[in-house]
Coordinates of C-alpha atoms in Angstrom, one line a residue:
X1 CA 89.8 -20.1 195.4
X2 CA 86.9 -19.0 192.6
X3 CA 84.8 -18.9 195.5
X4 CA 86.6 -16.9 198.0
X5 CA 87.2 -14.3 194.9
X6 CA 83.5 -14.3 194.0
X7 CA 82.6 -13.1 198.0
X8 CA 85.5 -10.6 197.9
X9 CA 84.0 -9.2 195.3
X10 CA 80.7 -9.0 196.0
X11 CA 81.6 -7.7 199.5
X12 CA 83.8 -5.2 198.5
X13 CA 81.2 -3.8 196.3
X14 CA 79.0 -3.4 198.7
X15 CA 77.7 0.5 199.8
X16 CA 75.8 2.0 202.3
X17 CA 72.5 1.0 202.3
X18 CA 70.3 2.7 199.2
X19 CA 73.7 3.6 197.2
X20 CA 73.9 3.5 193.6
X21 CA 76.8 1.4 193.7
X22 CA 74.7 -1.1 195.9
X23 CA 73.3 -2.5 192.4
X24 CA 76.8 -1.9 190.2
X25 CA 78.3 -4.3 192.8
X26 CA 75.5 -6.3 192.1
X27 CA 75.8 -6.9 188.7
X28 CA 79.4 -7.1 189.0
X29 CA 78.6 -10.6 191.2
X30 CA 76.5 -11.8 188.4
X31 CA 79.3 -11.2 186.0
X32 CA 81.6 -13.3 188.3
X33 CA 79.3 -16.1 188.5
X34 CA 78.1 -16.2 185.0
X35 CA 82.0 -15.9 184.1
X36 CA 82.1 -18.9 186.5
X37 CA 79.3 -21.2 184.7
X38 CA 79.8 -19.9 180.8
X39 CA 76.3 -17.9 181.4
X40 CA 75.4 -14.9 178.9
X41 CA 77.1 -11.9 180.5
X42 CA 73.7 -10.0 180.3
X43 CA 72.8 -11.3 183.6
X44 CA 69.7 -13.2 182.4
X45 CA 70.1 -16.6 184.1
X46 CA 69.2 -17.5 188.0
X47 CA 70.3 -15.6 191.1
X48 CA 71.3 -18.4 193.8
X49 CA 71.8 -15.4 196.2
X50 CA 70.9 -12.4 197.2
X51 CA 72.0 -9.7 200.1
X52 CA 69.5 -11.7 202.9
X53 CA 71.3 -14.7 202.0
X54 CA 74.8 -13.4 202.5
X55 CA 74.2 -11.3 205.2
X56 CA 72.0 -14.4 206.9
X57 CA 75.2 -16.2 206.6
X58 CA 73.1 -19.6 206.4
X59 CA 74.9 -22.6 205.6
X60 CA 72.9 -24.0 203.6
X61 CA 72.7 -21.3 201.1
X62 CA 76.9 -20.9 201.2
X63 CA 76.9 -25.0 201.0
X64 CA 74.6 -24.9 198.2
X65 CA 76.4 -21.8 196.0
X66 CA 79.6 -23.6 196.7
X67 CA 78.4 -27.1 194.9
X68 CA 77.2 -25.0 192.1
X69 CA 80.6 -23.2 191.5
X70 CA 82.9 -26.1 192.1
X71 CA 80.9 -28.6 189.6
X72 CA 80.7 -25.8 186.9
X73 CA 84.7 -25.4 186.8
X74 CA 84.7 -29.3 185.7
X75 CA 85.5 -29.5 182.0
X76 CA 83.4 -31.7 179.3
X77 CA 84.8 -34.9 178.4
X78 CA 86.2 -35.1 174.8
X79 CA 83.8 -37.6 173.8
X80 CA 80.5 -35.5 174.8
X81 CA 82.5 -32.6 173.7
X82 CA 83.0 -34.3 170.3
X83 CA 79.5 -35.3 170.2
X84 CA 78.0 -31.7 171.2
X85 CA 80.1 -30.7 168.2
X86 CA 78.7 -33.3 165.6
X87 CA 75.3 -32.8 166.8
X88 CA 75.3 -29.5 166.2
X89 CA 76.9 -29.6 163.0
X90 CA 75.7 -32.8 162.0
X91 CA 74.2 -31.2 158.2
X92 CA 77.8 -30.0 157.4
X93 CA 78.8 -33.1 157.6
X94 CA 76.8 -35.1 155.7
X95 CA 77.1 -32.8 152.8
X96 CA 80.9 -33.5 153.1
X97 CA 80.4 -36.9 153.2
X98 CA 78.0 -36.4 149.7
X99 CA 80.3 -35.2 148.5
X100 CA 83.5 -37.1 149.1
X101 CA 81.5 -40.5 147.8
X102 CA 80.3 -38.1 144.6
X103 CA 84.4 -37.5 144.0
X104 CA 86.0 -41.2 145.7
X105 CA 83.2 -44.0 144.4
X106 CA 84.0 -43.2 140.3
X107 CA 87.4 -42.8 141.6
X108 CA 87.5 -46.2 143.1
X109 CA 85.0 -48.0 139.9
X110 CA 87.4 -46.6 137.3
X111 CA 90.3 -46.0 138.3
X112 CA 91.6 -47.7 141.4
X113 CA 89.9 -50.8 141.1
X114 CA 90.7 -51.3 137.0
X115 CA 94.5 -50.3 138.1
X116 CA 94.4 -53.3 140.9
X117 CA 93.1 -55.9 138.3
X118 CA 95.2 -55.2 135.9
X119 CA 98.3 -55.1 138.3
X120 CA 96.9 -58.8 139.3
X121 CA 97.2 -59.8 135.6
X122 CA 100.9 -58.4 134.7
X123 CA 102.1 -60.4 137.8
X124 CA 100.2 -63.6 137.9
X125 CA 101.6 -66.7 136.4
X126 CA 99.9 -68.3 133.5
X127 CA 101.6 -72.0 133.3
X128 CA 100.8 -74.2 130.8
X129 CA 100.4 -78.1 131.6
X130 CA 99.4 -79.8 128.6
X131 CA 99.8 -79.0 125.0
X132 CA 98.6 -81.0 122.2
X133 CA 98.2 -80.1 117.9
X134 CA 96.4 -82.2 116.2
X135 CA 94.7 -82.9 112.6
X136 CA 97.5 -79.9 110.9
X137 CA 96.5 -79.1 107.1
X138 CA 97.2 -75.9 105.1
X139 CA 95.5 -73.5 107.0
X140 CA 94.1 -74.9 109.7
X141 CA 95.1 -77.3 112.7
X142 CA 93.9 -78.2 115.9
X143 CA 94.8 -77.6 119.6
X144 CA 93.9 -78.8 123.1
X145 CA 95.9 -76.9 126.1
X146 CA 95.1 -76.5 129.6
X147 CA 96.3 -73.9 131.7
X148 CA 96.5 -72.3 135.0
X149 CA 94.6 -69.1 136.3
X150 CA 95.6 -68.0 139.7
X151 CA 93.6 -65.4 142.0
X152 CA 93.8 -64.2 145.2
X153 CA 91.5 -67.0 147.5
X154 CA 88.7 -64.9 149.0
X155 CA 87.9 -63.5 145.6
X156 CA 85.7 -65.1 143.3
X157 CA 86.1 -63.3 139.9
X158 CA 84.2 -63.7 136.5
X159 CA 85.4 -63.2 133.0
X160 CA 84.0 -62.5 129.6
X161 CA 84.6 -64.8 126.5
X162 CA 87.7 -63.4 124.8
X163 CA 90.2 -64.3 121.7
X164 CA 94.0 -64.5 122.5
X165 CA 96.2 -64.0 119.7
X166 CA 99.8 -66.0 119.9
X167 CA 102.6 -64.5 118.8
X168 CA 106.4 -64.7 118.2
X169 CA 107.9 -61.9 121.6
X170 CA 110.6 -61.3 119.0
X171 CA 107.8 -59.3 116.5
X172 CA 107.1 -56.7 119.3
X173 CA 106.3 -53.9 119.5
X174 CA 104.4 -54.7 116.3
X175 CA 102.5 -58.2 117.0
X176 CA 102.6 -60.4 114.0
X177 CA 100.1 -63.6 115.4
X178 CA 100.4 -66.8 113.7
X179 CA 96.7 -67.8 115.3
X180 CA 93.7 -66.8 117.9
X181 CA 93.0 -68.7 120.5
X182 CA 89.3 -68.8 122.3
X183 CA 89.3 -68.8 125.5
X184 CA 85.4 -69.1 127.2
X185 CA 84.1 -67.5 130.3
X186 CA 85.5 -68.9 133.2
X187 CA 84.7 -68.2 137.0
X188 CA 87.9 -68.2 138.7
X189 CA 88.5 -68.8 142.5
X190 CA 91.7 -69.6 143.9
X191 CA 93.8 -71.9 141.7
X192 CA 91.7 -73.0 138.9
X193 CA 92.2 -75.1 136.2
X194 CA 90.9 -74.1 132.8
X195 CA 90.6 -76.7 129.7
X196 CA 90.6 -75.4 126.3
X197 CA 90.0 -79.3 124.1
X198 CA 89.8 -79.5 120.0
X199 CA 89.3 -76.3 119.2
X200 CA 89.6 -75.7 115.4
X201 CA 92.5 -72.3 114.6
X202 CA 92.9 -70.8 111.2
X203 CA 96.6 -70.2 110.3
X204 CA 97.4 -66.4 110.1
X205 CA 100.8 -66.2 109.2
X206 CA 102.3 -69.6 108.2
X207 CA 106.0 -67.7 108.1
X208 CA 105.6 -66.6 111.9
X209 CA 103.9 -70.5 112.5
X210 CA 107.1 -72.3 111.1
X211 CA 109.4 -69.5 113.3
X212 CA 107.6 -70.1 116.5
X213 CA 108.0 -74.7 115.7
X214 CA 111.5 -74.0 114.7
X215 CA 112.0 -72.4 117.9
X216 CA 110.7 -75.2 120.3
X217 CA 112.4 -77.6 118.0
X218 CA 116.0 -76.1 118.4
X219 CA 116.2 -74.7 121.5
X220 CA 116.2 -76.0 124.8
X221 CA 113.6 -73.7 125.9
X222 CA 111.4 -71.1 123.9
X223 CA 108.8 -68.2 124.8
X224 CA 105.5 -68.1 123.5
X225 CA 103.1 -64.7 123.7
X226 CA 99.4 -64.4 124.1
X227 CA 97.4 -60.7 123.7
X228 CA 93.7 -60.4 124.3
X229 CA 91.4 -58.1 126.1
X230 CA 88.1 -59.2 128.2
X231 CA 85.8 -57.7 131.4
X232 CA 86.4 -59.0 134.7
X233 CA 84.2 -58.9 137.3
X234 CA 84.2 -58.6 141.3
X235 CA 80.5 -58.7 142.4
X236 CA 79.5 -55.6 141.1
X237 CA 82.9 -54.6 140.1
X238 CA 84.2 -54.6 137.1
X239 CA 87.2 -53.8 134.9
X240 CA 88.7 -53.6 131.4
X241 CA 92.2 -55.8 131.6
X242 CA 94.5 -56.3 129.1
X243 CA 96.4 -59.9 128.9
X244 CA 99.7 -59.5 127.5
X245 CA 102.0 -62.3 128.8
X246 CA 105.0 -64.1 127.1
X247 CA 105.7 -67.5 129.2
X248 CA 108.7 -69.3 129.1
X249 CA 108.3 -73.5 128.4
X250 CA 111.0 -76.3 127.5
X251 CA 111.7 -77.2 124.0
X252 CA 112.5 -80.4 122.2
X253 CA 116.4 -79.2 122.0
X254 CA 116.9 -81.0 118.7
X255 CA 115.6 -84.4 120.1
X256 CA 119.0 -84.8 122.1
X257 CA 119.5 -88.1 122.6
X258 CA 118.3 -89.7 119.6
X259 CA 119.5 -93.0 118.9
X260 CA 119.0 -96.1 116.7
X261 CA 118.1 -99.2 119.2
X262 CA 118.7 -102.0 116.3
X263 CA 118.8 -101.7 112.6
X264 CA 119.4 -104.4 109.6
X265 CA 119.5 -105.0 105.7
X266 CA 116.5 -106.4 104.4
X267 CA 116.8 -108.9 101.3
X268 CA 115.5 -109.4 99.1
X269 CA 113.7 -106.0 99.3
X270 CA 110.0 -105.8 99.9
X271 CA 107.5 -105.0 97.5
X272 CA 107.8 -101.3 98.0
X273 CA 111.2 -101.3 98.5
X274 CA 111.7 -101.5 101.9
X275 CA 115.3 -103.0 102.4
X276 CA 116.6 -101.7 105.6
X277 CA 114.2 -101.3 109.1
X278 CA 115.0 -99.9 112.5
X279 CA 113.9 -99.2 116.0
X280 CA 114.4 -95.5 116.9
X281 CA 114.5 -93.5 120.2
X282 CA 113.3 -89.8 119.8
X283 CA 113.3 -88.3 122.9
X284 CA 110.8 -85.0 123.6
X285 CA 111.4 -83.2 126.3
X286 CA 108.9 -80.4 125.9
X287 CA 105.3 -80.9 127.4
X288 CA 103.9 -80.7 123.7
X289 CA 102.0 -83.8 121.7
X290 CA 101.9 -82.6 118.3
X291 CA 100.4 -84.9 115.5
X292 CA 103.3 -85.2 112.2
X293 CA 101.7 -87.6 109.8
X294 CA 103.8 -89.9 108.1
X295 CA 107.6 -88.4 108.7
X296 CA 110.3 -89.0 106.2
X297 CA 113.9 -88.6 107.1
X298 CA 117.1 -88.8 104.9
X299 CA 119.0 -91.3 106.2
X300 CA 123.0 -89.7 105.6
X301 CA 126.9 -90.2 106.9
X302 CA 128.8 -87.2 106.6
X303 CA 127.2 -85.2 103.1
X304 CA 126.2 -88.4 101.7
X305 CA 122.7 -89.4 101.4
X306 CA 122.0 -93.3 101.8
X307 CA 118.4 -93.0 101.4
X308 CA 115.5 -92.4 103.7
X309 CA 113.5 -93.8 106.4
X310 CA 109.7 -93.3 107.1
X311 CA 107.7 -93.3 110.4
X312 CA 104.1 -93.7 109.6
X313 CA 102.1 -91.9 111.4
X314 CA 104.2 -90.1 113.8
X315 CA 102.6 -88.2 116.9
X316 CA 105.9 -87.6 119.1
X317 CA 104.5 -87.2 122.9
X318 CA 106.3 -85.8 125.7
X319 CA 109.1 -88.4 127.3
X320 CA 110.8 -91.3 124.8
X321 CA 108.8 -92.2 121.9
X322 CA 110.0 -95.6 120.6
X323 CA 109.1 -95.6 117.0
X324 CA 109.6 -98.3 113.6
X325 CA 111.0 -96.8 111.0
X326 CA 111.4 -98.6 107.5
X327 CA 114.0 -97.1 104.7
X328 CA 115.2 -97.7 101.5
X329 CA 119.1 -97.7 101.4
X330 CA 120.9 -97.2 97.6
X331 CA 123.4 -100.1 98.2
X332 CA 124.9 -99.8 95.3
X333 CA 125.7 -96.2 96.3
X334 CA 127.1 -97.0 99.3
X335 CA 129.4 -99.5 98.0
X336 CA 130.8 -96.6 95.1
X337 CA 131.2 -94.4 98.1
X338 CA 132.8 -96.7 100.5
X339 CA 135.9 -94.6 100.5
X340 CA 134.4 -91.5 101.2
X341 CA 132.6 -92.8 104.0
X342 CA 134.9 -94.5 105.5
X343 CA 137.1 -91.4 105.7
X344 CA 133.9 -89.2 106.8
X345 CA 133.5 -92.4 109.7
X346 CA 137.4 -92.9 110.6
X347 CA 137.2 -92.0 114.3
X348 CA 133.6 -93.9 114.8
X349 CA 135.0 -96.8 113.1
X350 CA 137.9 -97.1 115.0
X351 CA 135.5 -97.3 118.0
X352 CA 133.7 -100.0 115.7
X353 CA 130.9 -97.6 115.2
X354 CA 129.2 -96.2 112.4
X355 CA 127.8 -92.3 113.0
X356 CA 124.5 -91.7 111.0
X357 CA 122.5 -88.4 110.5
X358 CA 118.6 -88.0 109.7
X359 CA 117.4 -84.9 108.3
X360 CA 114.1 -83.8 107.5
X361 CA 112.4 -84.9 103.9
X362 CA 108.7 -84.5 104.2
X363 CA 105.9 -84.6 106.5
X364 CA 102.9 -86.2 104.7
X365 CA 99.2 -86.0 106.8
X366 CA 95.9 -87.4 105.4
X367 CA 97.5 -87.9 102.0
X368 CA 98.4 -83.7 102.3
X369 CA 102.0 -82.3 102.4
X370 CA 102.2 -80.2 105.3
X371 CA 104.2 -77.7 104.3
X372 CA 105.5 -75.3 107.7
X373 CA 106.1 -78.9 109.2
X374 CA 108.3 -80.3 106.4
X375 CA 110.2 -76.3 106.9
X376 CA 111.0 -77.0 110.4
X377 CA 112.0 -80.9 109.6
X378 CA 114.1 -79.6 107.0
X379 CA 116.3 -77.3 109.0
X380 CA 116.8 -80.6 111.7
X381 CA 119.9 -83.0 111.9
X382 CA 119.7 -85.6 114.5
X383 CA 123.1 -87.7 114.9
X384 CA 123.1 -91.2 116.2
X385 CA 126.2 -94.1 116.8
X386 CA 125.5 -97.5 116.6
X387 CA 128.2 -100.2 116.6
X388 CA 128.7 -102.0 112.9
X389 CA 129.4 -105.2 113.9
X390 CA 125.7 -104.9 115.3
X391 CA 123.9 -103.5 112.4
X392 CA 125.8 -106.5 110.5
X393 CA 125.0 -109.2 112.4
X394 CA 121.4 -108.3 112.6
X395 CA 121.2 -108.3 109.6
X396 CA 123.5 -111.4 109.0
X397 CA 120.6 -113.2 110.6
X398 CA 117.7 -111.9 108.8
X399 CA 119.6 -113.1 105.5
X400 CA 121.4 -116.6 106.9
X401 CA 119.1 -117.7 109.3
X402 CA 121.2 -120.7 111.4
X403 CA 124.7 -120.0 109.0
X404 CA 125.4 -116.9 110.2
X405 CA 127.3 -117.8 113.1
X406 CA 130.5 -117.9 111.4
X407 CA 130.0 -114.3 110.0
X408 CA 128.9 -113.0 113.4
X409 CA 132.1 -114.6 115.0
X410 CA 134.4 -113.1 111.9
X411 CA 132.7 -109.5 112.8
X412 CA 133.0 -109.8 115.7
X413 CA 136.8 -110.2 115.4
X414 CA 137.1 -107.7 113.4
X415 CA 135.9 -105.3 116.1
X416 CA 138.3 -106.1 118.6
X417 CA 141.3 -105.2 116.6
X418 CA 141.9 -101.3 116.0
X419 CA 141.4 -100.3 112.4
X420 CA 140.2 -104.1 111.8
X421 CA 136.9 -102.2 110.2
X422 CA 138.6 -99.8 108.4
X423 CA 140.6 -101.8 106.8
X424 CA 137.8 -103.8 105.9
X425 CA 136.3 -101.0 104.4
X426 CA 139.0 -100.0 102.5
X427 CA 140.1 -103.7 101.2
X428 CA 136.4 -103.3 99.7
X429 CA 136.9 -99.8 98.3
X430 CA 139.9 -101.3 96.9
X431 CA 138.0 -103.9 94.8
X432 CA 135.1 -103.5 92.3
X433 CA 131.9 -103.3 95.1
X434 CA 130.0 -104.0 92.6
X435 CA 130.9 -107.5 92.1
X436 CA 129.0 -109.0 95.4
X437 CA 126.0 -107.3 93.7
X438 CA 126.5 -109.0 90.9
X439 CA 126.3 -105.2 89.1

């Protein structure tokens, strides 16, 4: 089609021989054939034919002129068309590209990849394992704990030495920290495991100390907060993050399931007065090993104190700590009071138990009252039934040897009539008490 319009043209131009117009047909060709092959329209590029050729009507030449205008109406590809482009403005581009890492790579060091890190620390878990104070004094105590540090497996991430400071959540926004933890520099990869062991930690705020024990002593869970700030680094990476978690953990909840295992009177008393011992049960359900000291409890039923009971040198661990426990009971006292305790015991006595209550007294380490222990001790009640007939006969033994059988049987009796103790009780609250001690 371009081809039969390119010899129209040419042919319609076309004047007598020697006319003027001869050579504007001429150059009207060449504008159709540079038009044809994107050549400058000032008619500077190759003439594949002339007048002869036409008029000569050879093949070859027509053959020829035809291959050259159909292969110049094919179009580029968009790849070389692409390259052409790039080649030719290839200095542009680079200067964009300057650029663009001149603006995006303090972009990505300070911004994006800080803002990534510290996204990794709000959401990452931080759980606690093991949990153990030891060697407590004034203003000082010691602590072992090993936690958990969790990052993303193909990374392998350093950090700086830093000092976490615990604190109550309750305190926020204003964080009132009770004591600093170190923490070293770790390399973290994947889930990995990090030991803190016997590090020494002065007491900051003994108030917000004894709040945070009270709280894992009462409840059945409590939340303890850790703040710090420290450098981590991703190969050449690095970033400012702050660490400001609060994790939830199980508590003690007030030693449920306490309970006295045996118990029974001791006479003539021991040289340091020592006339009742027992075997307890303090369960801890926590995850915590905490060093007490020497642990004194008052020993009560109802509001009535019967005297006190020590555990010499206590550490409660996590699980069922089966402990000894020696007290000194005011008999005397409890005889006086038999009627008030009976009445305060009615329903566990009719069940032929007695109901007994310990309550802090003191918390005595290395010859040193320990003073936000004996606070939190203080504020706990632990309740515990044991059948009487039990405490009696046990003890019936320890004093009779081979002629308490006939007490044990008479006990025993008692407890399988309804009110048999009571009554008991109260035949002897009827009486001077005082007699069988000879007072």
């Amino acid at each position: 089609m371009a081809k039969s319009k390119w010899i129209a043209a040419y042919r319609d131009s076309e004047p007598s021989s020697g006319s003027a117009s001869w050579e504007k047909g001429k150059s009207k060709v060449k504008q159709w054939v540079g038009a044809s092959r994107n050549l400058p329209s000032d008619g500077k590029y190759e003439e594949y034919e002339t007048d002869e050729d036409l008029n000569s009507g050879s093949p070859q030449k027509i053959e020829s002129n035809q291959k050259v205008i159909e292969m110049d109406q094919v179009k580029p590809s968009m790849t070389r068309s692409l390259w052409w482009h790039y080649k030719r403005y290839w200095v542009c581009y680079l200067m964009l590209g300057v650029i663009a890492l001149a603006i995006g790579l303090p972009i990505l060091f300070l911004v994006i990849f800080p803002a990534i890190a510290q996204r990794l620390v709000d959401g990452a878990d931080l759980p606690i394992h093991t949990a153990v104070i030891k060697n407590p004094s004034d203003d000082t105590l010691t602590y072992s704990v090993t936690v958990s540090l969790k990052v993303p497996k193909p990374f392998i991430v350093h950090i700086d030495p830093t000092v976490l400071e615990l604190y109550r959540p309750e305190t926020k926004p204003h964080r009132v920290p009770y004591i600093k933890m170190e923490l070293p520099g770790m390399k973290l990869h994947g889930n990995t495991l990090v030991k803190i062991e016997d590090q020494q930690a002065t007491i900051l705020d003994e108030d917000e100390l004894t709040h945070f024990m009270a709280s894992a002593v009462r409840n059945e869970q409590f939340e303890i907060s850790a703040y710090g700030k420290t450098t981590a680094y991703l190969g050449k990476l690095k970033a400012h993050i702050t660490l400001d978690k609060t994790i939830r953990l199980r508590g003690l909840n007030t030693l449920e399931g306490f309970s006295i295992d045996s118990a029974h009177v001791v006479l003539p008393p021991e040289e340091d007065g020592t006339n009742v011992v027992a075997n307890l049960t303090l369960p801890n359900a926590s995850l915590a090993t905490v060093e007490l000291g020497d642990v004194t409890l008052n020993l009560k039923v109802g509001d009535l104190i019967l005297g006190n009971a020590t555990i010499a040198n206590f550490t409660i661990k996590p699980g069922n700590n089966n402990v000894y426990a020696r007290g000194i009971v005011d008999i005397k006292s409890i005889l006086q009071n038999i009627g008030p305790i009976a009445d305060a015991e009615t329903q566990a006595l009719k069940s032929g138990n007695i109901t007994v209550s310990a309550s802090g007294n003191s918390a005595i380490y290395d010859g040193k009252h320990i003073d936000y222990i004996e606070k939190v001790l203080n504020n706990l009640t632990i309740t515990a039934e044991m059948p009487m007939a039990e405490i009696l006969i046990d003890s019936s033994e320890s004093l009779l040897g081979d002629f308490s059988g006939g007490l044990t049987s008479l006990l025993n009796g008692l407890t399988t009539v309804s009110g048999g103790l009571v009554s008991f009780l109260n035949g002897l609250n009827a009486t001077d008490p005082l007699h069988l001690l000879g007072g």
